[in-house]
Amino acid sequence: MQKYADKYLKLDPWRIIEEGFDSERCNVSESIFSLGNEYMGVRGYFEEGYKQGEFIGSYFNGVYEETKEAAALHYKGIVRDTHFMINSVNWLYTRIYVDDEVLDLSSSEFDEYRRTLDLRTGILNRRFIWKTVSGKHVKLDFERFVSMGSPRYGCQRIAITPLNFYGEVKVVMGLDFDVLQKSSAKKYWTTIERETLEDYIYILGKTSFTEQKVFSASNISSDSIYKSNVIKNEDFIGYELIINGSQGIETKIDKVVFNYVEKTKEIEAAEVIKTASKLVNNFDNICYDKEKEKHIDYWTKVWDKFDITIDGDMDNQQGIRYCIFQMHQTYHGEDPSLNIGAKGLTGEAYNGHTFWDTETYCLPFYIFNNPRAAKNLLEYRYNTLPMAIERAKQLDCEGACYPIATLNGKEACSLWQHASLQMQPSTAVAYGVFHYVKLTDDKEFLYDKGCEMLVQICRYLATRGDWSGQTGEYGYFGVMGPDEFQMMVNNNCYTNYMAKKTFEYTLDVIKDMKNNCPAGLSNLVQKVDLLDDELQAWSNMASKMKITLDKETGIYEQHEGYFNLPHVDINSIPVEEFPLYNNWSYDRIYRNDMIKQPDVLMFMFLFRSEFSEESKKVNYEYYEPRCIHESSLSPSIHSIFASELDKHEEAFSFFNFATRMDLDNYNRNTNEGLHTTSIAAAWVNIVYGFGGLKSDGDKIELNPSIPKVWNSYSFRMLYKGTVVEILVDKTDVRASVIEGTEVTINVYGIDYKIDKKGIELGIPGAARG
Ligand code: BGC
């Protein structure tokens, strides 16, 4: 794979450390040091400002603006109105002055720079010594966190120590709506009000089209400020503070910010201020240290339960903890109206949109670490079912077509070939319901909401597909599978296979409801006018689904005609030509057998219990050399296959990109934001790859192996209410219950009852690793 690491962060098992600052990496580091709590996220930008190329990014989950394209040429079904996540209030705004010189690391002299993100506590620190033009030295220590304990709160602390002088230091700390979207350099906010009250200040901004509102309030506390007043301008309100600095004495300023979002257009600004002001009165009870304690407590509980340890490989130990940290802070099930963007809340690339990545890559993480979050992600799809129904109509279909990219449930992808031809978001939702229910037994969700989604998805699948005039088989014509390098193909194997499974699963669920929840079923039948004929038709479509398999070789053909495509030797492509989408003309990418990401391998992974090792082997060996991994979601799936096929070095080599995709900037675009959903794939890689987990069958199966360079590793899974730990070393696999009751897990083909005492399975991992 043509990827190489840019290693500049210090290795540490629990911390991400940047020592010394390189302006070339400014935006990469801003992404890496991003903080969030599902409700909001901030990039790791310097709060005091950095004039040369800073990328200030402060986002609220689900806060967006819309664009409306002129209808010059309007084809039905092509998306013209799109929406995108917007950069919002800079609630960390700070300026620091000494003798009228303003601190800005792009021009100021500084020393002993160090930035540290402590994954154990979720606290970000940055410290350095500022050397002013007049020769004064000031030690500055910045600390911030986005509270996991109270979702609307963000906290910032600045500690200032004059090192060689006595005198004034001026600090401005405020709330700034004068923010531009990085990608378009446009401003999307109008400030409606900014006000000073007795113990806090606030500002309210509103977007133009969506008329969403963000209310941001802050108070400041410090015992050594001797002068303070409030300053305002059009889009800004802040405190100006003067500190009477004494040599060697540290002054701390604490800022607690309360951010309140109102997404409903119709709710007027005055109403928002009223509601938010009632909530903000909590400032009386909220202080920096108390909030910090709550925040750290949250993280302690996360790590106590769900850590992954790797002994013998610091790169991946640090990497996987970083991934786990990002997953929890991006989403943890606070609010079912929220979802996970491909870049989380760390940048504007992919417009903050949610993709099929959620159900395929992120959901397994949440099912095994935080089932409430997993459920909420599916609730989000249920809540947006009406938009998916509307979208199917736009595409001349029935039922529900889930969007390829969205924030609010409506299709927001303006590239018609993706928005109209990719069916995988809909089958991913069905797969998500199947996977979640299988592992949690949450039948209530299935009967109440899951089945309704399944029925509507089936209707879409039944009206989007067609019967071949020649063979009498059912299939999908004019589609694009997950491999986005093959556009407008017929009978993409992934699409057909997933549709078949969706039909079959839905029919099973309906049968189950007939027996176990007849009242629920009859409500559903009435609600959606479900006819027996439809069920019959789905069953017929499933059984006659075209799945192109070359019987002689055992290779599934990615789509009709794929085997005839001109072959490209991907190793002959010069490394400078990657990423190809920047260097090859768009249509050139589509004319050969090179693939962007797993397609056949993808459905074989999702239903891995259903394919023999031999079938996986021939398909992996055929498709792997054709895949250029232009999607960061790709290497992990290959690593999982390689592991299962005992190609351990290959498995490890693919895995190396997974945990450190962003820390080492493998794709050269971490500056735009983190690859949040690929970060989920890193967890999937360890647990499904080296752990050998199969979770799509009747029981949980594990087949652990261990990479040669590791002495041992362990991971934990929450399974049916029990936290199980699997520890693998060179000679043994040990399973034990950490919390909960006894549970049965199949390891290397044998069922074991596992309890708190734990059990040595006595299987030499080294032989397989
Ligand atoms: C991949 C898609 C993915 C999207 C967002 C694209 O590059 O091809 O499969 O959904 O990125 O992560």
mmCIF file of C-alpha atoms in Angstrom, residues 202-471:
data_model
loop_
_atom_site.group_PDB
_atom_site.id
_atom_site.type_symbol
_atom_site.label_atom_id
_atom_site.label_comp_id
_atom_site.label_asym_id
_atom_site.label_seq_id
_atom_site.Cartn_x
_atom_site.Cartn_y
_atom_site.Cartn_z
ATOM 1 C CA TYR A 202 -23.769 35.697 26.564
ATOM 2 C CA ILE A 203 -24.096 35.899 22.819
ATOM 3 C CA LEU A 204 -26.727 34.461 20.496
ATOM 4 C CA GLY A 205 -26.067 33.741 16.826
ATOM 5 C CA LYS A 206 -28.462 32.641 14.104
ATOM 6 C CA THR A 207 -27.864 31.036 10.687
ATOM 7 C CA SER A 208 -29.410 32.542 7.562
ATOM 8 C CA PHE A 209 -31.428 29.776 5.902
ATOM 9 C CA THR A 210 -31.930 27.160 8.573
ATOM 10 C CA GLU A 211 -32.362 29.828 11.278
ATOM 11 C CA GLN A 212 -30.772 27.538 13.807
ATOM 12 C CA LYS A 213 -29.548 29.299 16.920
ATOM 13 C CA VAL A 214 -26.580 28.891 19.195
ATOM 14 C CA PHE A 215 -26.533 30.574 22.572
ATOM 15 C CA SER A 216 -23.176 30.726 24.260
ATOM 16 C CA ALA A 217 -22.577 32.047 27.777
ATOM 17 C CA SER A 218 -19.469 32.225 29.863
ATOM 18 C CA ASN A 219 -18.258 33.298 33.222
ATOM 19 C CA ILE A 220 -14.730 33.861 34.390
ATOM 20 C CA SER A 221 -13.188 33.314 37.756
ATOM 21 C CA SER A 222 -9.807 34.082 39.187
ATOM 22 C CA ASP A 223 -8.646 35.456 42.485
ATOM 23 C CA SER A 224 -5.877 37.642 41.135
ATOM 24 C CA ILE A 225 -7.525 39.867 38.576
ATOM 25 C CA TYR A 226 -7.379 43.437 39.594
ATOM 26 C CA LYS A 227 -9.301 45.059 36.757
ATOM 27 C CA SER A 228 -11.942 43.641 34.513
ATOM 28 C CA ASN A 229 -14.490 44.987 32.105
ATOM 29 C CA VAL A 230 -16.640 43.683 29.304
ATOM 30 C CA ILE A 231 -15.900 44.494 25.687
ATOM 31 C CA LYS A 232 -18.302 44.082 22.823
ATOM 32 C CA ASN A 233 -18.288 44.455 19.099
ATOM 33 C CA GLU A 234 -20.694 43.344 16.404
ATOM 34 C CA ASP A 235 -20.117 39.587 16.726
ATOM 35 C CA PHE A 236 -18.178 39.399 19.929
ATOM 36 C CA ILE A 237 -18.493 39.741 23.652
ATOM 37 C CA GLY A 238 -15.699 39.124 26.118
ATOM 38 C CA TYR A 239 -14.003 40.025 29.352
ATOM 39 C CA GLU A 240 -10.907 42.164 29.342
ATOM 40 C CA LEU A 241 -8.852 41.243 32.387
ATOM 41 C CA ILE A 242 -5.761 42.874 33.778
ATOM 42 C CA ILE A 243 -3.475 40.831 35.957
ATOM 43 C CA ASN A 244 -0.908 42.450 38.153
ATOM 44 C CA GLY A 245 1.773 39.849 37.616
ATOM 45 C CA SER A 246 4.458 39.061 40.182
ATOM 46 C CA GLN A 247 7.639 37.291 39.241
ATOM 47 C CA GLY A 248 7.366 33.542 39.890
ATOM 48 C CA ILE A 249 3.725 33.703 40.967
ATOM 49 C CA GLU A 250 1.116 31.875 38.907
ATOM 50 C CA THR A 251 -2.295 33.397 38.184
ATOM 51 C CA LYS A 252 -5.051 31.078 37.059
ATOM 52 C CA ILE A 253 -8.070 32.214 35.084
ATOM 53 C CA ASP A 254 -10.924 29.771 34.694
ATOM 54 C CA LYS A 255 -13.574 30.111 32.046
ATOM 55 C CA VAL A 256 -16.650 27.929 32.020
ATOM 56 C CA VAL A 257 -18.795 28.083 28.885
ATOM 57 C CA PHE A 258 -22.366 26.941 28.471
ATOM 58 C CA ASN A 259 -23.493 26.320 24.893
ATOM 59 C CA TYR A 260 -27.127 25.795 24.036
ATOM 60 C CA VAL A 261 -28.353 24.828 20.581
ATOM 61 C CA GLU A 262 -31.821 25.344 19.170
ATOM 62 C CA LYS A 263 -32.297 23.684 15.779
ATOM 63 C CA THR A 264 -35.980 24.419 15.240
ATOM 64 C CA LYS A 265 -36.342 27.383 12.927
ATOM 65 C CA GLU A 266 -39.703 28.425 14.335
ATOM 66 C CA ILE A 267 -38.430 28.949 17.873
ATOM 67 C CA GLU A 268 -37.673 32.646 18.116
ATOM 68 C CA ALA A 269 -34.455 34.082 19.487
ATOM 69 C CA ALA A 270 -36.226 35.595 22.527
ATOM 70 C CA GLU A 271 -37.582 32.168 23.433
ATOM 71 C CA VAL A 272 -34.135 30.594 23.086
ATOM 72 C CA ILE A 273 -32.599 33.220 25.352
ATOM 73 C CA LYS A 274 -35.317 32.634 27.921
ATOM 74 C CA THR A 275 -34.841 28.868 27.953
ATOM 75 C CA ALA A 276 -31.072 28.996 27.850
ATOM 76 C CA SER A 277 -30.892 31.651 30.560
ATOM 77 C CA LYS A 278 -32.886 29.433 32.908
ATOM 78 C CA LEU A 279 -30.439 26.609 32.343
ATOM 79 C CA VAL A 280 -27.399 28.817 32.534
ATOM 80 C CA ASN A 281 -28.225 29.805 36.066
ATOM 81 C CA ASN A 282 -26.423 26.624 36.830
ATOM 82 C CA PHE A 283 -23.277 28.722 36.697
ATOM 83 C CA ASP A 284 -23.895 29.150 40.395
ATOM 84 C CA ASN A 285 -23.186 25.463 40.837
ATOM 85 C CA ILE A 286 -20.648 24.902 38.136
ATOM 86 C CA CYS A 287 -17.051 25.634 38.729
ATOM 87 C CA TYR A 288 -14.046 24.565 36.716
ATOM 88 C CA ASP A 289 -12.618 22.137 39.249
ATOM 89 C CA LYS A 290 -15.929 20.437 39.994
ATOM 90 C CA GLU A 291 -16.642 20.037 36.291
ATOM 91 C CA LYS A 292 -13.155 18.703 35.719
ATOM 92 C CA GLU A 293 -13.662 16.099 38.409
ATOM 93 C CA LYS A 294 -16.904 14.949 36.803
ATOM 94 C CA HIS A 295 -15.247 14.805 33.409
ATOM 95 C CA ILE A 296 -12.302 12.766 34.663
ATOM 96 C CA ASP A 297 -14.664 10.470 36.497
ATOM 97 C CA TYR A 298 -16.451 9.760 33.213
ATOM 98 C CA TRP A 299 -13.202 8.814 31.515
ATOM 99 C CA THR A 300 -12.028 6.708 34.458
ATOM 100 C CA LYS A 301 -15.171 4.605 34.144
ATOM 101 C CA VAL A 302 -14.668 4.216 30.406
ATOM 102 C CA TRP A 303 -11.080 3.015 30.778
ATOM 103 C CA ASP A 304 -11.856 0.781 33.731
ATOM 104 C CA LYS A 305 -14.294 -1.114 31.558
ATOM 105 C CA PHE A 306 -13.209 -0.858 27.977
ATOM 106 C CA ASP A 307 -9.477 -0.459 27.598
ATOM 107 C CA ILE A 308 -7.442 -2.428 25.088
ATOM 108 C CA THR A 309 -3.890 -3.268 26.122
ATOM 109 C CA ILE A 310 -1.031 -4.215 23.849
ATOM 110 C CA ASP A 311 2.236 -5.319 25.385
ATOM 111 C CA GLY A 312 5.313 -5.020 23.195
ATOM 112 C CA ASP A 313 4.168 -2.367 20.716
ATOM 113 C CA MET A 314 3.944 1.177 22.008
ATOM 114 C CA ASP A 315 2.908 2.620 18.627
ATOM 115 C CA ASN A 316 -0.226 0.566 18.491
ATOM 116 C CA GLN A 317 -0.898 0.770 22.228
ATOM 117 C CA GLN A 318 -0.971 4.539 21.990
ATOM 118 C CA GLY A 319 -2.824 4.345 18.677
ATOM 119 C CA ILE A 320 -5.644 2.111 19.822
ATOM 120 C CA ARG A 321 -6.224 4.109 22.999
ATOM 121 C CA TYR A 322 -6.412 7.237 20.887
ATOM 122 C CA CYS A 323 -9.047 5.499 18.742
ATOM 123 C CA ILE A 324 -11.072 4.374 21.749
ATOM 124 C CA PHE A 325 -10.885 7.908 23.134
ATOM 125 C CA GLN A 326 -12.108 9.407 19.870
ATOM 126 C CA MET A 327 -15.021 7.007 19.604
ATOM 127 C CA HIS A 328 -16.317 7.776 23.083
ATOM 128 C CA GLN A 329 -15.919 11.504 22.769
ATOM 129 C CA THR A 330 -17.510 11.630 19.323
ATOM 130 C CA TYR A 331 -20.579 9.697 20.320
ATOM 131 C CA HIS A 332 -21.802 7.984 23.439
ATOM 132 C CA GLY A 333 -25.564 7.911 23.166
ATOM 133 C CA GLU A 334 -26.625 11.250 24.698
ATOM 134 C CA ASP A 335 -29.178 12.046 22.056
ATOM 135 C CA PRO A 336 -30.859 9.903 19.368
ATOM 136 C CA SER A 337 -31.249 12.893 17.066
ATOM 137 C CA LEU A 338 -27.472 12.926 16.632
ATOM 138 C CA ASN A 339 -25.156 10.740 14.614
ATOM 139 C CA ILE A 340 -21.499 10.389 13.680
ATOM 140 C CA GLY A 341 -19.957 12.253 10.772
ATOM 141 C CA ALA A 342 -17.167 10.677 8.734
ATOM 142 C CA LYS A 343 -14.889 13.268 10.361
ATOM 143 C CA GLY A 344 -16.756 13.430 13.625
ATOM 144 C CA LEU A 345 -16.779 17.007 14.916
ATOM 145 C CA THR A 346 -13.177 17.671 13.946
ATOM 146 C CA GLY A 347 -13.334 19.337 10.548
ATOM 147 C CA GLU A 348 -15.435 20.321 7.585
ATOM 148 C CA ALA A 349 -14.405 17.664 5.060
ATOM 149 C CA TYR A 350 -17.379 15.489 4.129
ATOM 150 C CA ASN A 351 -19.520 18.355 5.453
ATOM 151 C CA GLY A 352 -20.041 16.693 8.807
ATOM 152 C CA HIS A 353 -22.174 14.076 7.046
ATOM 153 C CA THR A 354 -23.107 10.670 8.305
ATOM 154 C CA PHE A 355 -22.536 7.791 5.876
ATOM 155 C CA TRP A 356 -23.116 4.034 5.818
ATOM 156 C CA ASP A 357 -19.924 4.052 7.900
ATOM 157 C CA THR A 358 -22.108 4.406 11.005
ATOM 158 C CA GLU A 359 -23.805 1.025 10.748
ATOM 159 C CA THR A 360 -20.934 -0.845 9.121
ATOM 160 C CA TYR A 361 -17.917 0.382 11.065
ATOM 161 C CA CYS A 362 -19.069 2.296 14.146
ATOM 162 C CA LEU A 363 -22.024 0.221 15.274
ATOM 163 C CA PRO A 364 -19.975 -2.891 16.192
ATOM 164 C CA PHE A 365 -17.828 -0.723 18.470
ATOM 165 C CA TYR A 366 -20.888 0.626 20.270
ATOM 166 C CA ILE A 367 -22.714 -2.702 20.434
ATOM 167 C CA PHE A 368 -19.771 -4.115 22.399
ATOM 168 C CA ASN A 369 -18.864 -0.981 24.385
ATOM 169 C CA ASN A 370 -22.005 1.083 24.806
ATOM 170 C CA PRO A 371 -25.255 -0.527 23.636
ATOM 171 C CA ARG A 372 -27.265 2.568 24.541
ATOM 172 C CA ALA A 373 -25.253 4.497 21.965
ATOM 173 C CA ALA A 374 -25.749 1.689 19.446
ATOM 174 C CA LYS A 375 -29.487 1.871 19.980
ATOM 175 C CA ASN A 376 -29.512 5.652 19.620
ATOM 176 C CA LEU A 377 -27.725 5.407 16.300
ATOM 177 C CA LEU A 378 -30.526 3.154 15.073
ATOM 178 C CA GLU A 379 -33.142 5.435 16.616
ATOM 179 C CA TYR A 380 -31.660 8.206 14.509
ATOM 180 C CA ARG A 381 -32.424 6.147 11.399
ATOM 181 C CA TYR A 382 -35.920 5.510 12.663
ATOM 182 C CA ASN A 383 -36.468 9.213 13.299
ATOM 183 C CA THR A 384 -35.319 10.003 9.773
ATOM 184 C CA LEU A 385 -37.425 7.255 8.154
ATOM 185 C CA PRO A 386 -39.905 9.827 6.718
ATOM 186 C CA MET A 387 -37.046 11.521 4.825
ATOM 187 C CA ALA A 388 -35.859 8.151 3.500
ATOM 188 C CA ILE A 389 -39.422 7.464 2.298
ATOM 189 C CA GLU A 390 -39.460 10.833 0.579
ATOM 190 C CA ARG A 391 -36.105 10.117 -1.050
ATOM 191 C CA ALA A 392 -37.329 6.792 -2.449
ATOM 192 C CA LYS A 393 -40.202 8.662 -4.102
ATOM 193 C CA GLN A 394 -37.787 11.126 -5.674
ATOM 194 C CA LEU A 395 -36.027 8.138 -7.188
ATOM 195 C CA ASP A 396 -39.301 6.658 -8.523
ATOM 196 C CA CYS A 397 -39.240 3.902 -5.955
ATOM 197 C CA GLU A 398 -41.348 2.920 -2.981
ATOM 198 C CA GLY A 399 -40.331 2.345 0.624
ATOM 199 C CA ALA A 400 -37.271 3.944 2.208
ATOM 200 C CA CYS A 401 -34.000 4.872 0.559
ATOM 201 C CA TYR A 402 -31.523 6.039 3.176
ATOM 202 C CA PRO A 403 -29.142 8.820 2.121
ATOM 203 C CA ILE A 404 -25.502 8.270 1.286
ATOM 204 C CA ALA A 405 -24.601 11.489 3.144
ATOM 205 C CA THR A 406 -26.719 13.456 5.567
ATOM 206 C CA LEU A 407 -27.028 15.439 8.749
ATOM 207 C CA ASN A 408 -30.779 15.791 9.021
ATOM 208 C CA GLY A 409 -31.943 12.639 7.253
ATOM 209 C CA LYS A 410 -32.320 14.203 3.802
ATOM 210 C CA GLU A 411 -29.929 13.258 1.047
ATOM 211 C CA ALA A 412 -27.192 15.890 0.962
ATOM 212 C CA CYS A 413 -24.807 14.442 -1.578
ATOM 213 C CA SER A 414 -24.799 16.497 -4.733
ATOM 214 C CA LEU A 415 -22.814 13.898 -6.701
ATOM 215 C CA TRP A 416 -25.733 12.171 -8.394
ATOM 216 C CA GLN A 417 -23.863 8.935 -9.037
ATOM 217 C CA HIS A 418 -23.426 8.395 -5.296
ATOM 218 C CA ALA A 419 -26.781 9.753 -4.175
ATOM 219 C CA SER A 420 -28.777 7.813 -6.755
ATOM 220 C CA LEU A 421 -26.781 4.660 -7.392
ATOM 221 C CA GLN A 422 -25.408 3.591 -4.010
ATOM 222 C CA MET A 423 -27.881 1.445 -2.156
ATOM 223 C CA GLN A 424 -25.575 0.463 0.663
ATOM 224 C CA PRO A 425 -26.855 2.973 3.240
ATOM 225 C CA SER A 426 -30.278 1.289 3.172
ATOM 226 C CA THR A 427 -28.940 -2.242 3.417
ATOM 227 C CA ALA A 428 -26.500 -1.022 6.087
ATOM 228 C CA VAL A 429 -29.415 0.169 8.230
ATOM 229 C CA ALA A 430 -31.037 -3.258 7.835
ATOM 230 C CA TYR A 431 -27.734 -4.928 8.720
ATOM 231 C CA GLY A 432 -27.409 -2.605 11.733
ATOM 232 C CA VAL A 433 -30.830 -3.684 13.037
ATOM 233 C CA PHE A 434 -29.944 -7.342 12.480
ATOM 234 C CA HIS A 435 -26.543 -7.056 14.171
ATOM 235 C CA TYR A 436 -27.735 -4.968 17.107
ATOM 236 C CA VAL A 437 -30.724 -7.176 17.868
ATOM 237 C CA LYS A 438 -28.699 -10.365 17.507
ATOM 238 C CA LEU A 439 -26.180 -9.212 20.080
ATOM 239 C CA THR A 440 -28.435 -7.415 22.527
ATOM 240 C CA ASP A 441 -31.746 -9.323 22.249
ATOM 241 C CA ASP A 442 -33.504 -5.960 22.174
ATOM 242 C CA LYS A 443 -36.711 -7.345 20.691
ATOM 243 C CA GLU A 444 -38.669 -4.372 21.927
ATOM 244 C CA PHE A 445 -36.745 -2.106 19.590
ATOM 245 C CA LEU A 446 -37.049 -4.645 16.791
ATOM 246 C CA TYR A 447 -40.815 -5.004 17.084
ATOM 247 C CA ASP A 448 -41.458 -1.321 17.753
ATOM 248 C CA LYS A 449 -39.201 0.367 15.243
ATOM 249 C CA GLY A 450 -36.696 -1.988 13.636
ATOM 250 C CA CYS A 451 -39.252 -4.001 11.720
ATOM 251 C CA GLU A 452 -40.916 -0.903 10.313
ATOM 252 C CA MET A 453 -37.567 0.245 8.923
ATOM 253 C CA LEU A 454 -36.918 -3.221 7.516
ATOM 254 C CA VAL A 455 -40.275 -3.312 5.751
ATOM 255 C CA GLN A 456 -39.737 0.088 4.188
ATOM 256 C CA ILE A 457 -36.218 -0.816 3.113
ATOM 257 C CA CYS A 458 -37.528 -4.016 1.528
ATOM 258 C CA ARG A 459 -40.079 -2.011 -0.396
ATOM 259 C CA TYR A 460 -37.313 0.141 -1.760
ATOM 260 C CA LEU A 461 -35.252 -2.926 -2.651
ATOM 261 C CA ALA A 462 -38.272 -4.481 -4.329
ATOM 262 C CA THR A 463 -38.967 -1.437 -6.474
ATOM 263 C CA ARG A 464 -35.380 -0.427 -7.262
ATOM 264 C CA GLY A 465 -34.452 -3.870 -8.579
ATOM 265 C CA ASP A 466 -35.637 -5.708 -11.656
ATOM 266 C CA TRP A 467 -35.947 -9.087 -13.317
ATOM 267 C CA SER A 468 -33.467 -10.015 -15.984
ATOM 268 C CA GLY A 469 -35.291 -10.650 -19.262
ATOM 269 C CA GLN A 470 -32.722 -13.267 -20.146
ATOM 270 C CA THR A 471 -32.168 -15.366 -17.020
#
